[in-house]
PDB file of C-alpha atoms and ligand atoms in Angstrom:
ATOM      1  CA  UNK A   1     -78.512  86.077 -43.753  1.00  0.00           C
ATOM      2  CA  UNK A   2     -81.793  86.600 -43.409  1.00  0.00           C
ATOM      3  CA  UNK A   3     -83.565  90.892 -43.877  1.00  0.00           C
ATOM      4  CA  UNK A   4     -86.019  92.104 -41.826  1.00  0.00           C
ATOM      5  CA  UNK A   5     -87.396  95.993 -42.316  1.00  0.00           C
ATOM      6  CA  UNK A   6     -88.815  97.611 -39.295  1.00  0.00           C
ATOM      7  CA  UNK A   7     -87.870  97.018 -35.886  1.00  0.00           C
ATOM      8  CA  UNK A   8     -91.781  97.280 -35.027  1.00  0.00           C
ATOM      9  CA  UNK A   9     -93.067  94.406 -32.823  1.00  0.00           C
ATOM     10  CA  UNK A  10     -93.799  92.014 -36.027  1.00  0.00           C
ATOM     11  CA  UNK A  11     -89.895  92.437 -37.004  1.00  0.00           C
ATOM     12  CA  UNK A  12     -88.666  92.478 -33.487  1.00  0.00           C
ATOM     13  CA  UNK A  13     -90.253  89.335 -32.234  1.00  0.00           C
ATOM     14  CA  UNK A  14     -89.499  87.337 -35.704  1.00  0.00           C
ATOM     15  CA  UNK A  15     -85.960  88.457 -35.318  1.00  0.00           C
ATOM     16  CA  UNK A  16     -86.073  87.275 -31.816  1.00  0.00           C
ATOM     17  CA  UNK A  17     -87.495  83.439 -33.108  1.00  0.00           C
ATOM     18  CA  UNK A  18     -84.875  83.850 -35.860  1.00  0.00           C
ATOM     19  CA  UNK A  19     -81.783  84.676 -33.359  1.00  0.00           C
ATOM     20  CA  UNK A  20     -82.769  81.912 -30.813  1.00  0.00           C
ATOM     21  CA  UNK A  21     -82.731  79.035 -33.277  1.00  0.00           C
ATOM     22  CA  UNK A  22     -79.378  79.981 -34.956  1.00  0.00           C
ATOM     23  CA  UNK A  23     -80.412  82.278 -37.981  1.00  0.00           C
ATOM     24  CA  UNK A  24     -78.101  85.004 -38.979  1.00  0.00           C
ATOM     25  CA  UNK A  25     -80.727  88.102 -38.998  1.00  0.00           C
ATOM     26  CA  UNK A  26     -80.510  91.944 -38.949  1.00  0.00           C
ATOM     27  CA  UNK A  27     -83.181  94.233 -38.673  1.00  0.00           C
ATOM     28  CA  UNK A  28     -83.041  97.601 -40.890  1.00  0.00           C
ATOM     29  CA  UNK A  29     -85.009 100.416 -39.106  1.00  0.00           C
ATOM     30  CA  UNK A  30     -86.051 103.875 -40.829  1.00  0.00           C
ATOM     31  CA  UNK A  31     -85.699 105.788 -36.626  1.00  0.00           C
ATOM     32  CA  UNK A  32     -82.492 106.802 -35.804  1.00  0.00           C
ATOM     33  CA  UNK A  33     -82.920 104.705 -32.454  1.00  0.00           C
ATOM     34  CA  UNK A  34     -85.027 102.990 -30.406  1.00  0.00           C
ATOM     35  CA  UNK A  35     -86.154 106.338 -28.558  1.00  0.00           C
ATOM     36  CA  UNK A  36     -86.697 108.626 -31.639  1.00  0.00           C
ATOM     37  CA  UNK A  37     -90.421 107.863 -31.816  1.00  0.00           C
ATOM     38  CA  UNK A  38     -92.705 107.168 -28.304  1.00  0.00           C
ATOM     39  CA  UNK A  39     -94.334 103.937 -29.352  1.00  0.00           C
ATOM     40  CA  UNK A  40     -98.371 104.825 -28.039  1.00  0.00           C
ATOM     41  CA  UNK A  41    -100.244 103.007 -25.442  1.00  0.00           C
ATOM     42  CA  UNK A  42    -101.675  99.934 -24.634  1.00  0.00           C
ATOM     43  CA  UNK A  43    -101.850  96.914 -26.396  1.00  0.00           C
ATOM     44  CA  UNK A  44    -104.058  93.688 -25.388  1.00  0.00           C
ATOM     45  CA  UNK A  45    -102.406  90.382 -25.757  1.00  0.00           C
ATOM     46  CA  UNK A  46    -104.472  87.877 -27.211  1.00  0.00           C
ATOM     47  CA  UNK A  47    -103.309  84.347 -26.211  1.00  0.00           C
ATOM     48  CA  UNK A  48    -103.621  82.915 -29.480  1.00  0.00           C
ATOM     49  CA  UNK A  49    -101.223  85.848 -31.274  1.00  0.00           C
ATOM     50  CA  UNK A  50     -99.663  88.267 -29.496  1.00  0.00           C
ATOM     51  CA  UNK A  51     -98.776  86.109 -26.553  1.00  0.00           C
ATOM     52  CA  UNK A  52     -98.074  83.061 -28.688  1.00  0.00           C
ATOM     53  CA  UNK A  53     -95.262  85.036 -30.432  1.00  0.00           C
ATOM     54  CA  UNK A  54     -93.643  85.973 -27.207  1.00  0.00           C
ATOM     55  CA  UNK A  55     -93.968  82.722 -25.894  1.00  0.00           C
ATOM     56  CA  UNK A  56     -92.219  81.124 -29.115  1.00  0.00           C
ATOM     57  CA  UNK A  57     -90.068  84.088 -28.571  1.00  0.00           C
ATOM     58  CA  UNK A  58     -88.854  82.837 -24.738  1.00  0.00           C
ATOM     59  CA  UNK A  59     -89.797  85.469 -23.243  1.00  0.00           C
ATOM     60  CA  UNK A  60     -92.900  84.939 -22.018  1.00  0.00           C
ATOM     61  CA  UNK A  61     -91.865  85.219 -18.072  1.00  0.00           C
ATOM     62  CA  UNK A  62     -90.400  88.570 -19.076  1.00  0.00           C
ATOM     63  CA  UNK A  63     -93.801  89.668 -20.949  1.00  0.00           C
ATOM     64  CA  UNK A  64     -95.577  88.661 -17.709  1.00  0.00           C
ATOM     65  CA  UNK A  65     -93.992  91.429 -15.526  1.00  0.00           C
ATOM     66  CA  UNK A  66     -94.955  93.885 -17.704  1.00  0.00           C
ATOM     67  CA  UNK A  67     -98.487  93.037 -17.563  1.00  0.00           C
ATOM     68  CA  UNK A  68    -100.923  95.398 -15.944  1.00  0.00           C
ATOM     69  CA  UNK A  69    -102.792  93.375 -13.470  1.00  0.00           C
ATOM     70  CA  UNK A  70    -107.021  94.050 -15.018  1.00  0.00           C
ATOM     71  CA  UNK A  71    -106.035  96.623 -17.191  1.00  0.00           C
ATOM     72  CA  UNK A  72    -108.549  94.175 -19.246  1.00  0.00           C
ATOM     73  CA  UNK A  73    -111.539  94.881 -16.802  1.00  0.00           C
ATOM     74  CA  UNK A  74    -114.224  97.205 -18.441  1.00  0.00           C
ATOM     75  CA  UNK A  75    -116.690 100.096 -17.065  1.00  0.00           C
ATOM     76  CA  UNK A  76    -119.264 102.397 -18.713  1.00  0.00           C
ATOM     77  CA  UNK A  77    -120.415 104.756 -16.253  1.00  0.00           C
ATOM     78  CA  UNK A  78    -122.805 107.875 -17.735  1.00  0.00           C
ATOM     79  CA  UNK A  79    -122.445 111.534 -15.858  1.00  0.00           C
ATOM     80  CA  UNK A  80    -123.779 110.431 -12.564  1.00  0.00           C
ATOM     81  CA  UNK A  81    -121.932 107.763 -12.163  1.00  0.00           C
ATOM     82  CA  UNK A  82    -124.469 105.358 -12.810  1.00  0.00           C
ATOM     83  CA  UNK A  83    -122.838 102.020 -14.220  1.00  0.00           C
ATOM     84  CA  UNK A  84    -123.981 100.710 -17.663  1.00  0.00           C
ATOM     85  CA  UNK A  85    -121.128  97.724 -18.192  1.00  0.00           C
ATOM     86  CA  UNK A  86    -118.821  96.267 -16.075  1.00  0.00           C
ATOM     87  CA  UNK A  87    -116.846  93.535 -17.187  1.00  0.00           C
ATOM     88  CA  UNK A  88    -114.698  92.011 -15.254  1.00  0.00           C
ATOM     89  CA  UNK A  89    -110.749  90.906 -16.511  1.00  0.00           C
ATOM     90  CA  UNK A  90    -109.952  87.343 -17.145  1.00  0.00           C
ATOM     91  CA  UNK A  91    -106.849  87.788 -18.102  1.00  0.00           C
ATOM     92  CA  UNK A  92    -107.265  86.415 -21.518  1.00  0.00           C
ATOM     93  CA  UNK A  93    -106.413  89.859 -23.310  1.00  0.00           C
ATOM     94  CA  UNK A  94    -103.883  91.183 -20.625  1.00  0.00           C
ATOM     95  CA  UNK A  95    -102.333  94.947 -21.391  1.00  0.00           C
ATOM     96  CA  UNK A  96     -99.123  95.851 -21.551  1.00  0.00           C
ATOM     97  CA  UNK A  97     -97.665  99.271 -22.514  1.00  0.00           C
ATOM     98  CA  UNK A  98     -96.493  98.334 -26.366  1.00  0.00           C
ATOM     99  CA  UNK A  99     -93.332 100.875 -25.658  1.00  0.00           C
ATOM    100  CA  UNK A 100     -92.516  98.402 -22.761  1.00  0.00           C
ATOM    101  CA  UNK A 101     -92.886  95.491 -24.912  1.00  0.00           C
ATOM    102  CA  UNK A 102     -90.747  96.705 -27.724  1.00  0.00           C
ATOM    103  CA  UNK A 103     -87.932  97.724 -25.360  1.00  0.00           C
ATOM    104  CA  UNK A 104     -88.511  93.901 -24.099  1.00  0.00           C
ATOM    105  CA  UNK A 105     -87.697  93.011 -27.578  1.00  0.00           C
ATOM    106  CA  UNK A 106     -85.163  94.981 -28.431  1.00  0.00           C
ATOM    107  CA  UNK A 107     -82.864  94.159 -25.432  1.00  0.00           C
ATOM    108  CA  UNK A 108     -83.364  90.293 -26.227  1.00  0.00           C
ATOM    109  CA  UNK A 109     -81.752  90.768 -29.339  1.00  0.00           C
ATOM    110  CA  UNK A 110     -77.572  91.199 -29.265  1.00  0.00           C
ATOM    111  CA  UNK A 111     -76.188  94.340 -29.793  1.00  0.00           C
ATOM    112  CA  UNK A 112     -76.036  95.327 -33.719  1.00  0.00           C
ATOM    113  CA  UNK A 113     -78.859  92.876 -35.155  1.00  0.00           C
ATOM    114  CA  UNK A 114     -81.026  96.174 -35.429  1.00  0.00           C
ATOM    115  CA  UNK A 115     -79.068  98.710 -37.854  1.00  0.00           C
ATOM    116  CA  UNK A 116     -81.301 102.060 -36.916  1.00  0.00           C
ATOM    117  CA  UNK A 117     -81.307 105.017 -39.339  1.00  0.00           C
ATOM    118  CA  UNK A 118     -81.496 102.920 -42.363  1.00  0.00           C
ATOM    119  CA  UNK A 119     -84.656 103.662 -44.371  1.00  0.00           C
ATOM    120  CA  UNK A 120     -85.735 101.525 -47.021  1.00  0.00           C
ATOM    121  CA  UNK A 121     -86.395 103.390 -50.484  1.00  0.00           C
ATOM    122  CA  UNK A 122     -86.194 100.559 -53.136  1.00  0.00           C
ATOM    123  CA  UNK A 123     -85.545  96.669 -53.360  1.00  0.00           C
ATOM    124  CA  UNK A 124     -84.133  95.107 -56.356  1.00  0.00           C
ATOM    125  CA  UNK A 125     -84.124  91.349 -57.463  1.00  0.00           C
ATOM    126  CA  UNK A 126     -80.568  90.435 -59.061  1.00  0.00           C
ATOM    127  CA  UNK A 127     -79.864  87.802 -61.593  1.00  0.00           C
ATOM    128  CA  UNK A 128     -78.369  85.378 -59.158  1.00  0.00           C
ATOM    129  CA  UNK A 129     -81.301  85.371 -56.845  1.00  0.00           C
ATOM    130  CA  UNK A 130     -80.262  87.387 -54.243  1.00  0.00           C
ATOM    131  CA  UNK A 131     -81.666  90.947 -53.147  1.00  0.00           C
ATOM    132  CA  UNK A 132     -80.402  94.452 -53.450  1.00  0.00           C
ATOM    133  CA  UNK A 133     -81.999  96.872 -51.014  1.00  0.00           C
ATOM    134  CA  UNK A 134     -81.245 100.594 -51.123  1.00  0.00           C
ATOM    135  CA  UNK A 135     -81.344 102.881 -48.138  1.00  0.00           C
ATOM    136  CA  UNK A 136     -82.408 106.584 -47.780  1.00  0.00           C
ATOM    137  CA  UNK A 137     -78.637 107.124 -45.870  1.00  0.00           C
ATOM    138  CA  UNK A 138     -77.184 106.264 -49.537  1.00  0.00           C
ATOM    139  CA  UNK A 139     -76.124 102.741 -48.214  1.00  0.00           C
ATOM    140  CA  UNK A 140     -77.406  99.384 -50.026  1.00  0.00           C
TER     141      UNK A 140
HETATM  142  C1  FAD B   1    -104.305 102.028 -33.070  1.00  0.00           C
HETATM  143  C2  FAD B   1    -103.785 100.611 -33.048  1.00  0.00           C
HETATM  144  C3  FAD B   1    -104.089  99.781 -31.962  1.00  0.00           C
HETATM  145  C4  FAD B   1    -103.621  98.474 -31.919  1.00  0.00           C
HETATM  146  N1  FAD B   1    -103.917  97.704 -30.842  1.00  0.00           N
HETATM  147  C5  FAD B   1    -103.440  96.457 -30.762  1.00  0.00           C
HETATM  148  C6  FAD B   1    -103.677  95.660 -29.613  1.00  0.00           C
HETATM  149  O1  FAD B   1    -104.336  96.083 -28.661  1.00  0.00           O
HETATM  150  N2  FAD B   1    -103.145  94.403 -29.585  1.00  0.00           N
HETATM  151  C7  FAD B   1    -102.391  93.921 -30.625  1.00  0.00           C
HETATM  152  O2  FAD B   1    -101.922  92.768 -30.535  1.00  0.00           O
HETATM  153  N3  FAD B   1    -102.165  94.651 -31.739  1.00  0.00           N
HETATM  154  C8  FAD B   1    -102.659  95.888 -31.829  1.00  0.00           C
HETATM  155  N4  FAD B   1    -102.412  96.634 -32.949  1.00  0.00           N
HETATM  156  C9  FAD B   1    -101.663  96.018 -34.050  1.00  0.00           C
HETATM  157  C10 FAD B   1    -100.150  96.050 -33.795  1.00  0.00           C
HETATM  158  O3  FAD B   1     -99.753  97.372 -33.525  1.00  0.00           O
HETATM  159  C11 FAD B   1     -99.479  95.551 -35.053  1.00  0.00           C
HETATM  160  O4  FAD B   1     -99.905  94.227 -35.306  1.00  0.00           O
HETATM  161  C12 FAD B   1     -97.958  95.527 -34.921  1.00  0.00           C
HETATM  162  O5  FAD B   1     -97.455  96.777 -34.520  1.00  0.00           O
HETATM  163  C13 FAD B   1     -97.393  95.150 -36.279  1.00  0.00           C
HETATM  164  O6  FAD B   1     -95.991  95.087 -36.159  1.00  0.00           O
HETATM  165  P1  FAD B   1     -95.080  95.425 -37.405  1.00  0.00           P
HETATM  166  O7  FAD B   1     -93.670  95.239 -36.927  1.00  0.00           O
HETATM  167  O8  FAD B   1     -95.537  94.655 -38.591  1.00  0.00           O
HETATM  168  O9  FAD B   1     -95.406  96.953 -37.777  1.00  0.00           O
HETATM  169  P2  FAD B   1     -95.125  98.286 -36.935  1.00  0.00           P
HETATM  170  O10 FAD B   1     -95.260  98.047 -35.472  1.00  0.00           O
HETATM  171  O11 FAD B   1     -95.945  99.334 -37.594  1.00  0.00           O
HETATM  172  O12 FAD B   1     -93.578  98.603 -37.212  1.00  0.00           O
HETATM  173  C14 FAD B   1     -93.118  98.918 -38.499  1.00  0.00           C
HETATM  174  C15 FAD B   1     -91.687  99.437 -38.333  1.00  0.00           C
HETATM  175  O13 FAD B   1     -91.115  99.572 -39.627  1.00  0.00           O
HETATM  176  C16 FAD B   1     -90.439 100.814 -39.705  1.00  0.00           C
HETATM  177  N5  FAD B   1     -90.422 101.187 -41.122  1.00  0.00           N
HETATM  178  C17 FAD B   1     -91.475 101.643 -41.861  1.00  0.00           C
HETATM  179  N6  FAD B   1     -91.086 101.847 -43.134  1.00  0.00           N
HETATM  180  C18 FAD B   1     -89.769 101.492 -43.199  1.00  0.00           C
HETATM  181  C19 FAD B   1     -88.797 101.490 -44.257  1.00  0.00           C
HETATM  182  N7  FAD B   1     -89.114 101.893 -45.512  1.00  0.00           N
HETATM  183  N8  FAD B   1     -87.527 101.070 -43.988  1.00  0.00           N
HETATM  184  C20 FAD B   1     -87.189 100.670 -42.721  1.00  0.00           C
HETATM  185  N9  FAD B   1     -88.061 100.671 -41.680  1.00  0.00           N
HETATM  186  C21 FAD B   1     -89.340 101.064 -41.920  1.00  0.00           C
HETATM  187  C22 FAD B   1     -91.242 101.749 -38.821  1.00  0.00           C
HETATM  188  O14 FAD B   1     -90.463 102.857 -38.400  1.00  0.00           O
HETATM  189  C23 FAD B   1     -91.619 100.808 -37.665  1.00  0.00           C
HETATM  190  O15 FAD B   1     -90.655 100.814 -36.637  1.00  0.00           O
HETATM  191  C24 FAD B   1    -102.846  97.955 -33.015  1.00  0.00           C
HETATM  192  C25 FAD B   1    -102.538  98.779 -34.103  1.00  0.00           C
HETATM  193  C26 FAD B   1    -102.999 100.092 -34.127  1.00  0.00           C
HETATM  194  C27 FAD B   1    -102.663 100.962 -35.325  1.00  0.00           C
END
């Protein structure tokens, strides 16, 4: 079985790869659930990165639909209005709402992969090569 910590969007979308090609994975997260935090704002996807790892991920369709048609265009405008900048989106670096994206990730994943409430507090190596990790909660 393979460990992740942190259902974030690193953990989520490598548990996602994981899951799809026939790993046994769970995720341990420190939140109690998937709403205990709100997540912030925008995130741009850069094709090489973020949008690679959905893509390997199968969910790229999905992502699309959450995309925020030129949230990547760009204005400076001073106090009267007057326009400094204006770039243009191309759709290279589209934004989505990251809170969307982890919920994306989270409901691609079956029910009790991610194991909420646990908080990591200390990882120990054991003689026989495998890992001991102990939880805040009192679990290991
Ligand atoms: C202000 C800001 C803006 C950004 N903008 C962009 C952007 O526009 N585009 C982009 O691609 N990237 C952006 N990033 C980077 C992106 O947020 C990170 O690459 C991504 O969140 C990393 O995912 P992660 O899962 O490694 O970490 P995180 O998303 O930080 O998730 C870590 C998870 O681990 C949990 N955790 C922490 N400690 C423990 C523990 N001891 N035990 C169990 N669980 C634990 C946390 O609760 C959390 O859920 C931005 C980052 C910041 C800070």
């Amino acid at each position: 079985m393979i460990t992740i910590l942190g259902a974030g969007l690193g953990g989520l979308v490598l548990a996602r790869i994981l899951h799809i090609n026939g790993m046994d994975v769970r995720i341990f997260e420190s939140d109690a659930s998937a709403s205990a935090r709100h997540q912030g704002g925008m995130l741009d996807m850069h094709v090489e990165t973020g949008q690679a790892a959905i893509e390997a991920a199968g969910l790229y369709e999905e992502f699309r639909k959450m995309v925020l048609e030129e949230g990547d265009a760009f204005r400076i405008l001073d106090k009267t209005g007057r326009v400094h900048l204006a770039e243009v989106g191309n759709d290279l670096r589209p934004e989505v709402e990251r809170g969307q994206l982890r919920a994306m990730l989270i409901a691609s994943l079956p029910e009790g992969i991610i194991r909420w409430g646990h908080r990591a507090t200390a990882i120990a190596a054991e003689a026989d090569g495998a890992y001991t990790i102990s939880f805040a909660n009192g679990l290991s």
